[in-house]
Amino acid sequence: MSKAAAKIAARIRVKPGTKPALKKINQRDVDFLGAEKDVRAAFDEDVVAIDKLQDHMFSDGTKSLLVILQGMDTSGKDGTIRGVFSKTSPLGMSVHGFKKPSELELAHDFLWRVHAECPRHGSIGIFNRSHYEDVLVGKVRKLAPKDVIEQRYEQINNFEKLLVQSDTTILKFMLHISKKEQGERLQERLDDPTKNWKFNPSDLEDRGLWDDYQAAYEVALARCSTDHAPWYVVPADRKWARNAIIAAIVRDTLENMGLKYPKMPWKPSDFKID
Amino acid sequence: MSKAAAKIAARIRVKPGTKPALKKINQRDVDFLGAEKDVRAAFDEDVVAIDKLQDHMFSDGTKSLLVILQGMDTSGKDGTIRGVFSKTSPLGMSVHGFKKPSELELAHDFLWRVHAECPRHGSIGIFNRSHYEDVLVGKVRKLAPKDVIEQRYEQINNFEKLLVQSDTTILKFMLHISKKEQGERLQERLDDPTKNWKFNPSDLEDRGLWDDYQAAYEVALARCSTDHAPWYVVPADRKWARNAIIAAIVRDTLENMGLKYPKMPWKPSDFKID
């Protein structure tokens, strides 16, 4: 692991078995990253490296990477995908946004629709929201009985373990923004006619439940940050810092997956092309 | 339509009701595009424009674009995706490669698995190979009875018409390479250890059936280039020209789809953010 990425990762990883105090994590303080100019330069290199690594992963064909993005409305899930994977070929990538479940999806266990979207070997899958919604909005809005919600943390851990044991590496990022920053971003969506479509009146209801959501996040992070699939809390008020942190960790993770070109059952000299 | 793109499109479009003579189309002659330097500059602008347009399409949310790529082995399907969509965010894009059908897929009609992968409104879908394999390899290798293959052209046209009538624009590109160029590219896959994984011994069998494939392509292009979903034959021996042609047509198509920001059922002044 590169020293810089390791330092960042160690700092923002939720240590398994501990409960993060989200209120104590400053969403705007990113001084630990170093000078903004240097951070941006490193980011530019990282996104190019991610493309090359993804290409290598595609040829390797035996492993996959699942990137899970969670965060309050406007926390920058879309922007992260656009930023971090801006140079990555869509070949061998998939993005899936999980919205309110359909009737068919609700007629199954909550992991059914998630399992179906997991990335195939050789590819990177990105979840824009995920099964964690079922212990976040599910809990805050009481969409399921308490004991059902309670069971889900273990179910999630077991499910993620299955994926990891099946050669999928999992990275989970909580984009941690401040309520103040969210207010500004929501206002911007109202002020800019080309952003109106991103505004959903129900976002204001969720904003009204801010503290409940933060509490639900703390429980989810505490119970589901595991050695096999850790959670990272990303200070996300500054978009450039958010993207740089995630790109550094994604790049480093890919570099440490031991990607190889597959061994072919033939020698090049076996063939002659006419 | 931009004048340059319109000229290119008109030149390489297979006019509905006509049969192209693939042998008479020079895979290497791209002088009609102009000077290479200018073509490359236009391409660089086009890929950036495609990203912006795709973003707009995502917010519009009512229309989709389906790009179908077909061509002999090594014709550059992967490279086209990597090149033309190199700057496009994976958000609102999907790529699907159609391989040899699975048992489950074979237990359905040949369009079943294809329909399932069609892009949702607001997104661009790319097919790396497609239902046309069923009238190409299907025909050459006699994977289905003659009369079944015969039916497929109309089935394809009807299927594509359904998509178009449901607000999906379809672009179909045949990447037309010469047998000589294919020979060089296959040899390169043997010579470069990091490309060995791309080489499949069965590619040589298909190479041996070159003329049969070209004939099957001619029939497919003749019968399935329609007003609603035209085929384009792209001279593909030179990668930079291939990418530039496709990028120009994709950009132009997106620009002419009449994308709009959705009308919201509220006024921004309805809301106050605390």
Coordinates of C-alpha atoms in Angstrom, one line a residue:
Chain A
M1 CA 0.0 0.0 0.0
S2 CA 1.3 3.4 -0.8
K3 CA 2.2 5.3 2.3
A4 CA -0.1 8.3 1.6
A5 CA -3.1 6.1 0.8
A6 CA -2.4 3.8 3.8
K7 CA -2.3 6.9 6.1
I8 CA -5.6 8.2 4.8
A9 CA -7.2 4.8 4.9
A10 CA -6.1 4.2 8.5
R11 CA -7.4 7.6 9.6
I12 CA -10.9 7.3 8.2
R13 CA -11.5 3.5 8.5
V14 CA -14.1 2.6 11.1
K15 CA -12.2 0.1 13.3
P16 CA -14.2 -3.1 13.5
G17 CA -16.0 -3.3 16.9
T18 CA -16.0 0.4 17.5
K19 CA -18.7 3.0 17.1
P20 CA -17.8 6.2 15.3
A21 CA -19.0 9.5 16.8
L22 CA -20.1 11.2 13.5
K23 CA -20.6 14.5 15.3
K24 CA -16.9 14.6 16.2
I25 CA -15.8 14.0 12.7
N26 CA -15.4 17.4 11.0
Q27 CA -16.8 17.2 7.5
R28 CA -14.8 20.1 6.3
D29 CA -11.4 19.5 7.8
V30 CA -9.2 17.9 5.3
D31 CA -5.9 19.4 6.3
F32 CA -4.6 15.9 7.0
L33 CA -4.5 15.3 3.3
G34 CA -1.8 18.0 2.7
A35 CA -1.9 21.0 0.4
E36 CA -4.9 21.2 -2.0
K37 CA -2.6 21.6 -5.0
D38 CA -0.8 18.4 -4.2
V39 CA -4.0 16.5 -3.4
R40 CA -5.4 17.5 -6.8
A41 CA -2.3 16.5 -8.6
A42 CA -2.3 13.1 -6.9
F43 CA -6.0 12.7 -7.8
D44 CA -5.3 13.3 -11.5
E45 CA -2.7 10.5 -11.4
D46 CA -5.0 8.2 -9.5
V47 CA -7.9 8.3 -11.9
V48 CA -5.6 7.5 -14.8
A49 CA -4.1 4.6 -12.8
I50 CA -7.5 3.3 -11.9
D51 CA -8.3 3.0 -15.6
K52 CA -5.2 1.0 -16.3
L53 CA -5.8 -1.2 -13.2
Q54 CA -9.4 -1.8 -14.3
D55 CA -8.2 -2.9 -17.7
H56 CA -5.8 -5.3 -16.0
M57 CA -8.6 -6.6 -13.8
F58 CA -10.7 -7.2 -16.9
S59 CA -8.0 -9.4 -18.4
D60 CA -7.3 -11.2 -15.1
G61 CA -11.0 -12.1 -14.9
T62 CA -11.0 -13.8 -11.6
K63 CA -11.6 -11.0 -9.1
S64 CA -14.0 -8.1 -8.8
L65 CA -14.3 -4.9 -6.8
L66 CA -17.5 -3.6 -5.2
V67 CA -17.6 0.0 -4.2
I68 CA -20.6 1.0 -2.0
L69 CA -21.5 4.6 -1.7
Q70 CA -23.8 5.9 1.0
G71 CA -24.6 9.3 2.3
M72 CA -27.3 11.8 3.0
D73 CA -29.0 13.5 0.0
T74 CA -26.5 15.8 -1.8
S75 CA -23.6 14.2 -0.1
G76 CA -22.0 13.6 -3.6
K77 CA -22.6 10.0 -4.5
D78 CA -23.2 10.8 -8.2
G79 CA -20.4 13.3 -8.2
T80 CA -18.0 10.7 -6.8
I81 CA -18.8 8.3 -9.5
R82 CA -18.4 11.0 -12.1
G83 CA -15.2 12.2 -10.6
V84 CA -13.3 9.1 -9.5
F85 CA -14.2 7.0 -12.5
S86 CA -14.1 9.8 -15.1
K87 CA -11.2 8.2 -17.0
T88 CA -12.3 4.6 -16.5
S89 CA -13.7 2.8 -19.5
P90 CA -17.3 1.7 -19.1
L91 CA -16.1 -1.7 -20.3
G92 CA -15.9 -3.9 -17.2
M93 CA -17.7 -1.4 -15.0
S94 CA -21.3 -1.4 -13.8
V95 CA -23.1 1.2 -11.8
H96 CA -26.4 0.5 -10.0
G97 CA -28.5 3.0 -8.2
F98 CA -30.9 1.4 -5.6
K99 CA -34.1 3.3 -5.4
K100 CA -37.3 2.6 -3.5
P101 CA -37.9 -1.1 -3.9
S102 CA -40.5 -2.2 -6.5
E103 CA -43.3 -4.5 -5.6
L104 CA -41.4 -7.5 -7.0
E105 CA -38.3 -6.6 -5.0
L106 CA -40.4 -6.3 -1.8
A107 CA -41.7 -9.8 -2.4
H108 CA -38.2 -11.1 -1.7
D109 CA -35.6 -10.7 1.1
F110 CA -33.9 -7.3 1.1
L111 CA -30.6 -8.7 -0.3
W112 CA -32.2 -10.3 -3.3
R113 CA -32.1 -7.3 -5.6
V114 CA -28.6 -6.4 -4.3
H115 CA -27.2 -9.8 -5.0
A116 CA -28.4 -9.7 -8.6
E117 CA -26.4 -6.5 -9.2
C118 CA -23.1 -7.6 -7.8
P119 CA -20.2 -7.2 -10.2
R120 CA -19.0 -10.2 -12.3
H121 CA -15.4 -11.2 -11.9
G122 CA -13.1 -8.9 -13.9
S123 CA -15.2 -5.9 -13.3
I124 CA -15.8 -3.0 -10.9
G125 CA -19.3 -2.6 -9.6
I126 CA -20.5 0.6 -8.0
F127 CA -23.6 0.8 -5.8
N128 CA -25.2 4.2 -5.5
R129 CA -27.0 3.5 -2.3
S130 CA -27.2 -0.2 -1.3
H131 CA -28.6 -2.7 1.1
Y132 CA -27.6 -0.3 3.8
E133 CA -30.7 1.7 3.0
D134 CA -32.6 -1.1 4.7
V135 CA -31.0 -0.3 8.0
L136 CA -31.0 3.5 7.4
V137 CA -34.2 4.7 5.9
G138 CA -35.7 1.4 6.9
K139 CA -34.9 2.1 10.5
V140 CA -35.6 5.9 10.6
R141 CA -38.9 5.6 8.8
K142 CA -39.8 2.3 10.5
L143 CA -40.4 0.5 7.2
A144 CA -39.9 -2.8 8.9
P145 CA -40.4 -4.1 12.5
K146 CA -37.6 -3.5 15.0
D147 CA -36.6 -7.1 15.3
V148 CA -36.4 -7.5 11.5
I149 CA -34.1 -4.5 11.2
E150 CA -32.1 -5.9 14.1
Q151 CA -31.4 -9.1 12.2
R152 CA -30.2 -7.3 9.1
Y153 CA -26.8 -6.3 10.4
E154 CA -25.7 -9.9 10.8
Q155 CA -27.4 -10.8 7.5
I156 CA -25.4 -8.0 5.8
N157 CA -22.1 -9.2 7.3
N158 CA -22.7 -12.8 6.3
F159 CA -23.7 -11.7 2.7
E160 CA -20.7 -9.5 2.3
K161 CA -18.5 -12.3 3.7
L162 CA -19.8 -14.6 0.9
L163 CA -18.9 -12.0 -1.7
V164 CA -15.4 -11.5 -0.2
Q165 CA -14.8 -15.3 0.0
S166 CA -15.8 -15.4 -3.7
D167 CA -13.0 -13.0 -4.7
T168 CA -14.9 -9.7 -4.5
T169 CA -13.1 -7.0 -2.7
I170 CA -15.6 -4.6 -1.0
L171 CA -15.0 -0.9 -0.2
K172 CA -17.7 1.0 1.7
F173 CA -17.7 4.8 1.8
M174 CA -20.0 6.9 3.8
L175 CA -19.9 10.4 2.4
H176 CA -20.1 12.5 5.5
I177 CA -21.5 16.0 4.9
S178 CA -22.6 18.7 7.3
K179 CA -26.1 19.8 7.6
K180 CA -25.0 23.3 6.7
E181 CA -23.4 22.1 3.5
Q182 CA -26.5 20.1 2.6
G183 CA -28.6 23.2 3.0
E184 CA -26.4 25.1 0.6
R185 CA -26.5 22.3 -2.0
L186 CA -30.2 21.9 -1.8
Q187 CA -30.6 25.6 -2.2
E188 CA -28.4 25.5 -5.3
R189 CA -30.7 22.8 -6.8
L190 CA -33.6 25.2 -6.3
D191 CA -31.7 28.2 -7.6
D192 CA -30.2 26.6 -10.8
P193 CA -32.9 25.6 -13.3
T194 CA -30.7 23.0 -14.8
K195 CA -30.4 21.3 -11.3
N196 CA -34.1 21.5 -10.4
W197 CA -34.6 17.9 -11.5
K198 CA -32.2 16.8 -8.8
F199 CA -34.4 18.3 -6.1
N200 CA -37.0 16.1 -4.5
P201 CA -39.4 17.6 -1.9
S202 CA -39.1 14.5 0.2
D203 CA -35.4 15.4 0.7
L204 CA -36.6 18.1 3.1
E205 CA -38.4 15.5 5.2
D206 CA -35.2 13.5 5.5
R207 CA -33.4 16.6 6.3
G208 CA -35.8 17.1 9.2
L209 CA -34.8 13.7 10.5
W210 CA -31.1 14.5 10.3
D211 CA -30.2 13.4 13.8
D212 CA -32.1 10.1 13.5
Y213 CA -30.2 9.3 10.3
Q214 CA -26.9 10.1 11.8
A215 CA -27.7 7.8 14.7
A216 CA -28.8 5.1 12.3
Y217 CA -25.5 5.5 10.4
E218 CA -23.5 5.2 13.6
V219 CA -25.1 1.9 14.4
A220 CA -24.7 0.5 10.8
L221 CA -21.0 1.6 10.7
A222 CA -20.4 0.1 14.1
R223 CA -22.0 -3.2 13.4
C224 CA -21.0 -3.7 9.8
S225 CA -17.4 -2.4 9.6
T226 CA -15.7 -5.7 9.5
D227 CA -12.2 -6.8 8.7
H228 CA -13.4 -8.3 5.4
A229 CA -15.5 -5.3 4.4
P230 CA -14.5 -2.1 6.3
W231 CA -16.4 1.2 6.3
Y232 CA -14.7 4.5 5.6
V233 CA -16.1 7.8 6.8
V234 CA -15.1 10.3 4.1
P235 CA -15.3 14.0 5.0
A236 CA -17.3 15.2 2.1
D237 CA -18.0 18.9 2.4
R238 CA -15.2 19.6 -0.1
K239 CA -15.7 17.8 -3.3
W240 CA -12.1 17.7 -4.4
A241 CA -11.0 16.2 -1.1
R242 CA -13.8 13.6 -1.1
N243 CA -12.9 12.5 -4.6
A244 CA -9.2 12.4 -3.9
I245 CA -9.6 10.3 -0.8
I246 CA -11.8 7.8 -2.5
A247 CA -9.6 7.6 -5.6
A248 CA -6.5 7.0 -3.5
I249 CA -8.1 4.1 -1.6
V250 CA -9.7 2.6 -4.8
R251 CA -6.3 2.8 -6.6
D252 CA -4.5 1.3 -3.7
T253 CA -7.0 -1.5 -3.3
L254 CA -6.7 -2.4 -6.9
E255 CA -2.9 -2.4 -6.8
N256 CA -3.0 -4.8 -3.9
M257 CA -5.4 -7.3 -5.4
G258 CA -2.6 -9.3 -7.0
L259 CA -4.0 -9.0 -10.5
K260 CA -2.4 -11.3 -13.1
Y261 CA -2.7 -12.0 -16.7
P262 CA -4.4 -15.4 -17.1
K263 CA -2.2 -18.4 -17.9
M264 CA -3.3 -19.7 -21.3
P265 CA -3.4 -23.5 -22.1
W266 CA -1.3 -22.9 -25.2
K267 CA 1.9 -21.4 -26.4
P268 CA 1.9 -18.6 -28.9
S269 CA 4.2 -20.7 -31.2
D270 CA 1.3 -23.3 -31.4
F271 CA -0.3 -21.0 -34.0
K272 CA 0.4 -19.7 -37.4
I273 CA -1.8 -17.0 -38.9
D274 CA -2.3 -17.1 -42.6
Chain B
M1 CA -26.9 17.8 -37.7
S2 CA -23.4 19.2 -38.0
K3 CA -22.4 19.4 -41.6
A4 CA -19.3 17.2 -41.1
A5 CA -21.1 14.5 -39.1
A6 CA -23.9 14.5 -41.6
K7 CA -21.5 14.0 -44.5
I8 CA -19.8 11.1 -42.8
A9 CA -23.1 9.5 -41.7
A10 CA -24.5 9.8 -45.2
R11 CA -21.5 8.2 -46.7
I12 CA -21.3 5.2 -44.6
R13 CA -25.0 4.6 -43.9
V14 CA -26.4 1.5 -45.5
K15 CA -29.4 2.8 -47.4
P16 CA -32.5 0.9 -46.5
G17 CA -33.4 -1.6 -49.1
T18 CA -29.9 -1.8 -50.6
K19 CA -27.2 -4.4 -50.2
P20 CA -23.7 -3.1 -49.5
A21 CA -20.8 -4.7 -51.3
L22 CA -18.4 -5.1 -48.4
K23 CA -15.5 -6.0 -50.7
K24 CA -15.8 -2.7 -52.4
I25 CA -15.6 -0.7 -49.2
N26 CA -11.9 0.0 -48.5
Q27 CA -11.3 -0.6 -44.8
R28 CA -8.2 1.6 -44.8
D29 CA -9.3 4.5 -47.0
V30 CA -10.4 7.3 -44.7
D31 CA -9.3 10.3 -46.8
F32 CA -12.9 11.4 -46.9
L33 CA -12.6 12.4 -43.3
G34 CA -9.9 15.1 -44.0
A35 CA -6.5 15.5 -42.5
E36 CA -5.7 13.1 -39.6
K37 CA -4.7 16.0 -37.3
D38 CA -8.0 17.7 -37.8
V39 CA -9.9 14.4 -37.3
R40 CA -8.1 13.8 -34.1
A41 CA -8.9 17.3 -32.8
A42 CA -12.5 16.9 -33.6
F43 CA -12.6 13.6 -31.9
D44 CA -11.1 15.1 -28.7
E45 CA -14.0 17.6 -28.7
D46 CA -16.6 15.0 -29.5
V47 CA -15.8 12.7 -26.5
V48 CA -16.1 15.7 -24.1
A49 CA -19.3 16.7 -25.7
I50 CA -20.7 13.2 -25.4
D51 CA -20.1 13.2 -21.7
K52 CA -22.0 16.5 -21.3
L53 CA -24.8 15.2 -23.5
Q54 CA -25.0 12.0 -21.6
D55 CA -25.4 14.0 -18.4
H56 CA -28.2 15.9 -20.0
M57 CA -29.8 12.7 -21.1
F58 CA -29.7 11.4 -17.6
S59 CA -31.5 14.4 -16.3
D60 CA -34.0 14.3 -19.1
G61 CA -34.8 10.7 -18.2
T62 CA -37.3 10.0 -21.0
K63 CA -35.1 8.8 -23.8
S64 CA -32.2 6.3 -24.3
L65 CA -29.6 5.6 -26.8
L66 CA -28.6 2.1 -27.8
V67 CA -25.2 1.6 -29.6
I68 CA -24.7 -1.7 -31.2
L69 CA -21.2 -2.8 -32.2
Q70 CA -20.6 -5.7 -34.5
G71 CA -17.5 -6.8 -36.3
M72 CA -15.1 -9.7 -36.9
D73 CA -12.6 -10.6 -34.1
T74 CA -10.1 -7.9 -33.5
S75 CA -12.2 -5.3 -35.4
G76 CA -12.0 -3.0 -32.4
K77 CA -15.3 -3.3 -30.5
D78 CA -13.6 -3.1 -27.1
G79 CA -11.3 -0.3 -28.3
T80 CA -14.3 1.7 -29.6
I81 CA -16.0 1.6 -26.2
R82 CA -12.8 2.5 -24.5
G83 CA -12.1 5.3 -26.9
V84 CA -15.4 6.9 -27.7
F85 CA -16.7 6.7 -24.1
S86 CA -13.4 7.4 -22.4
K87 CA -14.7 10.6 -20.9
T88 CA -18.2 9.6 -20.3
S89 CA -19.3 9.0 -16.7
P90 CA -20.3 5.4 -16.0
L91 CA -23.4 6.9 -14.3
G92 CA -26.2 6.4 -16.8
M93 CA -24.2 4.0 -19.1
S94 CA -24.3 0.3 -19.4
V95 CA -22.2 -2.0 -21.5
H96 CA -23.2 -5.6 -22.2
G97 CA -21.1 -8.1 -24.0
F98 CA -23.1 -11.0 -25.6
K99 CA -21.2 -14.2 -25.5
K100 CA -22.1 -17.7 -26.4
P101 CA -25.7 -18.1 -25.0
S102 CA -26.1 -20.0 -21.7
E103 CA -28.4 -23.0 -21.3
L104 CA -31.0 -20.7 -19.7
E105 CA -30.7 -18.2 -22.6
L106 CA -31.1 -20.9 -25.2
A107 CA -34.3 -22.1 -23.5
H108 CA -35.8 -18.8 -24.7
D109 CA -36.3 -17.0 -28.0
F110 CA -33.0 -15.3 -29.2
L111 CA -34.2 -11.8 -28.3
W112 CA -35.0 -12.6 -24.7
R113 CA -31.6 -12.0 -23.3
V114 CA -31.1 -9.0 -25.5
H115 CA -34.3 -7.3 -24.4
A116 CA -33.3 -7.7 -20.8
E117 CA -30.1 -5.7 -21.4
C118 CA -31.7 -2.7 -23.2
P119 CA -30.8 0.6 -21.7
R120 CA -33.3 2.3 -19.3
H121 CA -34.5 5.8 -20.2
G122 CA -31.9 8.4 -19.4
S123 CA -29.0 6.2 -20.2
I124 CA -26.8 5.0 -23.0
G125 CA -26.5 1.3 -23.6
I126 CA -23.7 -0.3 -25.6
F127 CA -24.0 -3.8 -27.0
N128 CA -20.6 -5.5 -27.6
R129 CA -22.0 -8.0 -30.1
S130 CA -25.7 -8.4 -30.1
H131 CA -28.7 -10.2 -31.5
Y132 CA -27.0 -9.9 -34.9
E133 CA -24.8 -12.8 -33.9
D134 CA -27.8 -15.0 -34.4
V135 CA -27.9 -14.2 -38.1
L136 CA -24.0 -14.1 -38.4
V137 CA -22.3 -16.9 -36.5
G138 CA -25.8 -18.5 -36.3
K139 CA -25.9 -18.6 -40.0
V140 CA -22.3 -19.4 -40.9
R141 CA -22.0 -22.2 -38.3
K142 CA -25.5 -23.4 -38.9
L143 CA -26.5 -23.2 -35.3
A144 CA -30.2 -23.0 -36.2
P145 CA -32.2 -24.4 -39.2
K146 CA -32.3 -22.2 -42.3
D147 CA -36.0 -21.2 -42.0
V148 CA -35.5 -20.2 -38.4
I149 CA -32.5 -17.9 -39.3
E150 CA -34.7 -16.6 -42.2
Q151 CA -37.4 -15.5 -39.8
R152 CA -35.0 -13.6 -37.6
Y153 CA -34.4 -10.6 -39.9
E154 CA -38.0 -9.6 -39.6
Q155 CA -38.1 -10.4 -35.9
I156 CA -35.1 -8.2 -35.4
N157 CA -36.7 -5.3 -37.4
N158 CA -39.9 -5.6 -35.4
F159 CA -38.0 -5.8 -32.1
E160 CA -35.9 -2.7 -32.9
K161 CA -39.0 -0.8 -34.0
L162 CA -40.6 -1.5 -30.6
L163 CA -37.5 0.0 -28.9
V164 CA -37.5 3.1 -31.2
Q165 CA -41.2 3.6 -30.7
S166 CA -40.5 3.5 -27.0
D167 CA -38.0 6.4 -27.2
T168 CA -34.8 4.5 -27.7
T169 CA -32.6 5.7 -30.5
I170 CA -30.6 2.9 -32.1
L171 CA -27.2 3.2 -33.8
K172 CA -25.7 0.1 -35.4
F173 CA -22.0 0.1 -36.4
M174 CA -20.3 -2.6 -38.3
L175 CA -16.6 -2.3 -37.7
H176 CA -15.2 -3.3 -41.1
I177 CA -11.6 -4.5 -41.1
S178 CA -9.6 -6.2 -43.7
K179 CA -8.4 -9.7 -43.4
K180 CA -4.8 -8.5 -43.6
E181 CA -5.3 -6.2 -40.7
Q182 CA -7.0 -8.9 -38.7
G183 CA -4.0 -11.1 -39.3
E184 CA -1.7 -8.5 -37.9
R185 CA -3.8 -7.9 -34.9
L186 CA -4.1 -11.6 -34.1
Q187 CA -0.3 -11.9 -34.5
E188 CA 0.1 -9.0 -32.1
R189 CA -2.0 -10.9 -29.5
L190 CA 0.3 -13.8 -29.8
D191 CA 3.5 -11.8 -29.7
D192 CA 2.6 -9.6 -26.7
P193 CA 2.3 -11.6 -23.5
T194 CA 0.0 -9.0 -21.9
K195 CA -2.4 -9.6 -24.9
N196 CA -2.3 -13.4 -25.0
W197 CA -5.5 -13.5 -22.9
K198 CA -7.4 -11.8 -25.8
F199 CA -6.4 -14.6 -28.2
N200 CA -8.9 -17.5 -28.6
P201 CA -7.9 -20.4 -30.8
S202 CA -11.4 -20.5 -32.2
D203 CA -10.8 -17.1 -33.7
L204 CA -8.7 -18.8 -36.3
E205 CA -11.6 -21.1 -37.3
D206 CA -13.8 -18.0 -37.9
R207 CA -10.9 -16.4 -39.8
G208 CA -11.0 -19.5 -42.1
L209 CA -14.7 -18.7 -42.7
W210 CA -14.0 -15.1 -43.6
D211 CA -15.9 -15.0 -46.8
D212 CA -18.9 -16.7 -45.3
Y213 CA -19.0 -14.2 -42.6
Q214 CA -18.7 -11.3 -45.0
A215 CA -21.6 -12.7 -47.0
A216 CA -23.7 -13.1 -43.8
Y217 CA -23.0 -9.5 -42.8
E218 CA -24.1 -8.3 -46.3
V219 CA -27.4 -10.0 -45.9
A220 CA -27.9 -8.8 -42.3
L221 CA -27.0 -5.2 -43.3
A222 CA -29.3 -5.3 -46.3
R223 CA -32.3 -6.7 -44.5
C224 CA -31.9 -4.8 -41.2
S225 CA -30.7 -1.4 -42.1
T226 CA -34.0 0.5 -41.7
D227 CA -35.1 4.1 -41.5
H228 CA -35.7 3.6 -37.8
A229 CA -32.5 1.8 -37.0
P230 CA -29.9 2.2 -39.8
W231 CA -26.6 0.3 -40.1
Y232 CA -23.3 2.1 -40.6
V233 CA -20.3 0.4 -42.1
V234 CA -17.2 1.9 -40.5
P235 CA -13.8 1.5 -42.2
A236 CA -11.9 0.2 -39.2
D237 CA -8.4 -0.6 -40.1
R238 CA -7.2 2.7 -38.7
K239 CA -8.3 2.9 -35.1
W240 CA -8.2 6.7 -34.8
A241 CA -10.5 7.1 -37.8
R242 CA -12.9 4.4 -36.6
N243 CA -13.2 6.1 -33.2
A244 CA -13.6 9.6 -34.8
I245 CA -16.4 8.4 -37.1
I246 CA -18.3 6.8 -34.3
A247 CA -17.8 9.6 -31.9
A248 CA -19.0 12.1 -34.5
I249 CA -22.2 10.2 -35.2
V250 CA -22.9 9.5 -31.5
R251 CA -22.5 13.1 -30.6
D252 CA -24.6 14.3 -33.4
T253 CA -27.3 11.8 -32.6
L254 CA -27.4 12.9 -29.0
E255 CA -27.5 16.5 -30.0
N256 CA -30.6 15.8 -32.1
M257 CA -32.6 13.9 -29.6
G258 CA -34.3 17.0 -28.3
L259 CA -33.1 16.5 -24.7
K260 CA -34.8 18.7 -22.1
Y261 CA -34.7 19.2 -18.4
P262 CA -37.8 17.8 -16.9
K263 CA -40.6 20.1 -15.9
M264 CA -41.1 19.9 -12.2
P265 CA -44.6 19.9 -10.6
W266 CA -43.4 22.7 -8.2
K267 CA -41.8 26.1 -8.2
P268 CA -38.4 26.7 -6.4
S269 CA -40.1 29.4 -4.3
D270 CA -42.4 26.7 -2.8
F271 CA -39.5 25.7 -0.6
K272 CA -37.5 27.2 2.2
I273 CA -34.5 25.3 3.5
D274 CA -33.8 25.7 7.2

